C-alpha positions in Angstrom: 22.3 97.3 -101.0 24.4 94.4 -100.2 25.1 94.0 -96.7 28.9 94.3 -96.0 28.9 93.2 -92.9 27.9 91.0 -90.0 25.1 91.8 -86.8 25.6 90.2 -83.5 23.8 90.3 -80.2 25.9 89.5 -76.8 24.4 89.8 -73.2 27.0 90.8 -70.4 26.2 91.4 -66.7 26.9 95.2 -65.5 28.8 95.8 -62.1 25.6 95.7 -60.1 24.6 92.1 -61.9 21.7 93.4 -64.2 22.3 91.7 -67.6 22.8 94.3 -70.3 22.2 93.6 -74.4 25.0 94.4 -76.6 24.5 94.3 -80.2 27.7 94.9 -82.5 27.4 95.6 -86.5 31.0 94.4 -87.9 32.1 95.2 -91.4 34.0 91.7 -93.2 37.0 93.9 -94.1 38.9 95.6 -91.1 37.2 98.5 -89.9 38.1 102.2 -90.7 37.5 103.3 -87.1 35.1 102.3 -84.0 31.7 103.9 -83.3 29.3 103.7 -80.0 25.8 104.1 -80.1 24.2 105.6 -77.4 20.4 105.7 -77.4 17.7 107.9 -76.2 15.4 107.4 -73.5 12.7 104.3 -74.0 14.5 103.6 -77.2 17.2 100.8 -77.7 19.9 100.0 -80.1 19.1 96.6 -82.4 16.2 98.1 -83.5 15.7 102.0 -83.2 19.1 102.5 -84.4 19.8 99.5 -86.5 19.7 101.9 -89.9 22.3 104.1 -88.2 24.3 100.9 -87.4 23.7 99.0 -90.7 24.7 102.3 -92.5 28.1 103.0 -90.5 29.0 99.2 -90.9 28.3 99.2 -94.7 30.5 102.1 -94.9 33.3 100.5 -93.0 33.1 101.2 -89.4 32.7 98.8 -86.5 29.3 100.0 -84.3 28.5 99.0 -81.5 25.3 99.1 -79.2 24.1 99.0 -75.2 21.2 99.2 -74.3 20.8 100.6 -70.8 19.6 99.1 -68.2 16.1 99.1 -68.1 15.5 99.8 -71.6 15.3 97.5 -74.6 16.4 94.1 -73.9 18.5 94.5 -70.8 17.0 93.8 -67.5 16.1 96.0 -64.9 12.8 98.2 -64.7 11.8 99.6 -67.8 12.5 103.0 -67.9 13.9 103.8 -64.7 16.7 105.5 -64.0 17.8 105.4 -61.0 21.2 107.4 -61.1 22.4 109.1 -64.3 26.1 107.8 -64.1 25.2 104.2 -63.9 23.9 104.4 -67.6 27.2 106.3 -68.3 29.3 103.9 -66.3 27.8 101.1 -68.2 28.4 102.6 -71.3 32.3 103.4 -70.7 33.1 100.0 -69.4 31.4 98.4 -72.5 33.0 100.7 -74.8 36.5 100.3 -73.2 36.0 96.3 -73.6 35.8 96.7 -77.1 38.7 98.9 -77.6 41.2 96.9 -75.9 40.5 94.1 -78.3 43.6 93.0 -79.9 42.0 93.8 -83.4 40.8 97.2 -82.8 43.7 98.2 -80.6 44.7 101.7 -82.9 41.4 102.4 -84.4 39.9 106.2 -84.2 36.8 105.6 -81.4 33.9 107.7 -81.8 30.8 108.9 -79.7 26.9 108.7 -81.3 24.6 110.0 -79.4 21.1 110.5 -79.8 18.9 112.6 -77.3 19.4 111.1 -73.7 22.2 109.2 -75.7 23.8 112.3 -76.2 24.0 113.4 -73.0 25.7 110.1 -72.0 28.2 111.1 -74.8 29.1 114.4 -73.5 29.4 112.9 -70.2 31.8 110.3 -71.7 33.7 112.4 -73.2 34.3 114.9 -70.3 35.3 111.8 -68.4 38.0 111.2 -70.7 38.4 113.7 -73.7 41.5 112.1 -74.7 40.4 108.9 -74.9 38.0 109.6 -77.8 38.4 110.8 -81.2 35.1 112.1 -81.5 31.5 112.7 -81.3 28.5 112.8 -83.4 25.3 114.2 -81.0 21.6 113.7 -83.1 19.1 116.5 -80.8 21.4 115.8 -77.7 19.6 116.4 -74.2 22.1 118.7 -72.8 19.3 120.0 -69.7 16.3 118.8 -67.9 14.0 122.0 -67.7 14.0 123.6 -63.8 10.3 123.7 -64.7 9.4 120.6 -65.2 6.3 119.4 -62.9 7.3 117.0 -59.9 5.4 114.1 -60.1 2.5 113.2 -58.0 3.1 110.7 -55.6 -0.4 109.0 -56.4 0.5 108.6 -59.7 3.9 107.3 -58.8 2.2 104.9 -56.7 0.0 103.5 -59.5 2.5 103.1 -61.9 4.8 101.6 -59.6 1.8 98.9 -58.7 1.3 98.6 -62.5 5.0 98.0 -63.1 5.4 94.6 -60.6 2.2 93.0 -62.0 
């Protein structure tokens, strides 16, 4: 299939200073609407979800792409997270940027999530269910299991030495 549009990456420091990678899939004509990617946990956007972008874009949209801090190409430690609404703060000041652009002032905006991802989505939408037209959420994770095991603070220890090497 022809590509129909065109990929870029763009770093941009977050409120606390850690540089966060952007990636943006932009059809040539002007785009039908606006969507967000938001990824799942050790995943990333110009790669794990470059056929979901690559598709949207061929079909007309404008996608766009964070990856959170500590994951992918942003900085930070990878995988840690540190507070939930940072990730989701990041997100919605990114995603904001974008739609006050001049050229996609107007356009429907629209959530994609995918597993931690869509968790960030419900989150931004709550925040501001006006503000978006919609959401798409792929397996979202809506609950961390009471269940779950703590983890033993040996083994924190270890990968925490691991981690600064």
């Amino acid at each position: 299939m022809d590509q129909k549009f065109k990929y870029y990456e763009v770093y941009k420091r977050n409120s606390r200073g850690i540089k966060l990678f952007s990636c943006r899939w932009l059809p040539y004509s002007s785009p039908k609407g606006l969507i967000f990617l938001c990824h799942g946990y050790a995943m990333e956007c110009s790669t794990f979800m470059r056929a979901c972008g690559e598709k949207l874009a061929n079909a007309g949209y404008a996608v766009f792409g964070v990856d959170y801090e500590g994951h992918g190409r942003s900085g930070g430690i990878r995988c840690l997270i540190t507070k939930f609404d940072n990730i989701v703060d990041d997100c919605e000041d990114f995603f904001k940027s974008i739609c006050e652009l001049q050229e996609y002032r107007g356009k429907s905006k629209f959530l994609y999530g995918d597993s931690l991802g869509g968790s960030v989505c419900l989150v931004l939408h709550k925040r501001d269910p006006l503000f978006w037209d919609g959401a798409i959420l792929v397996a979202p994770m809506c609950k961390i299991s009471e269940k779950l095991m703590k983890p033993i603070p040996m083994v924190v220890n270890v990968l925490t030495k691991i981690e600064d090497i």
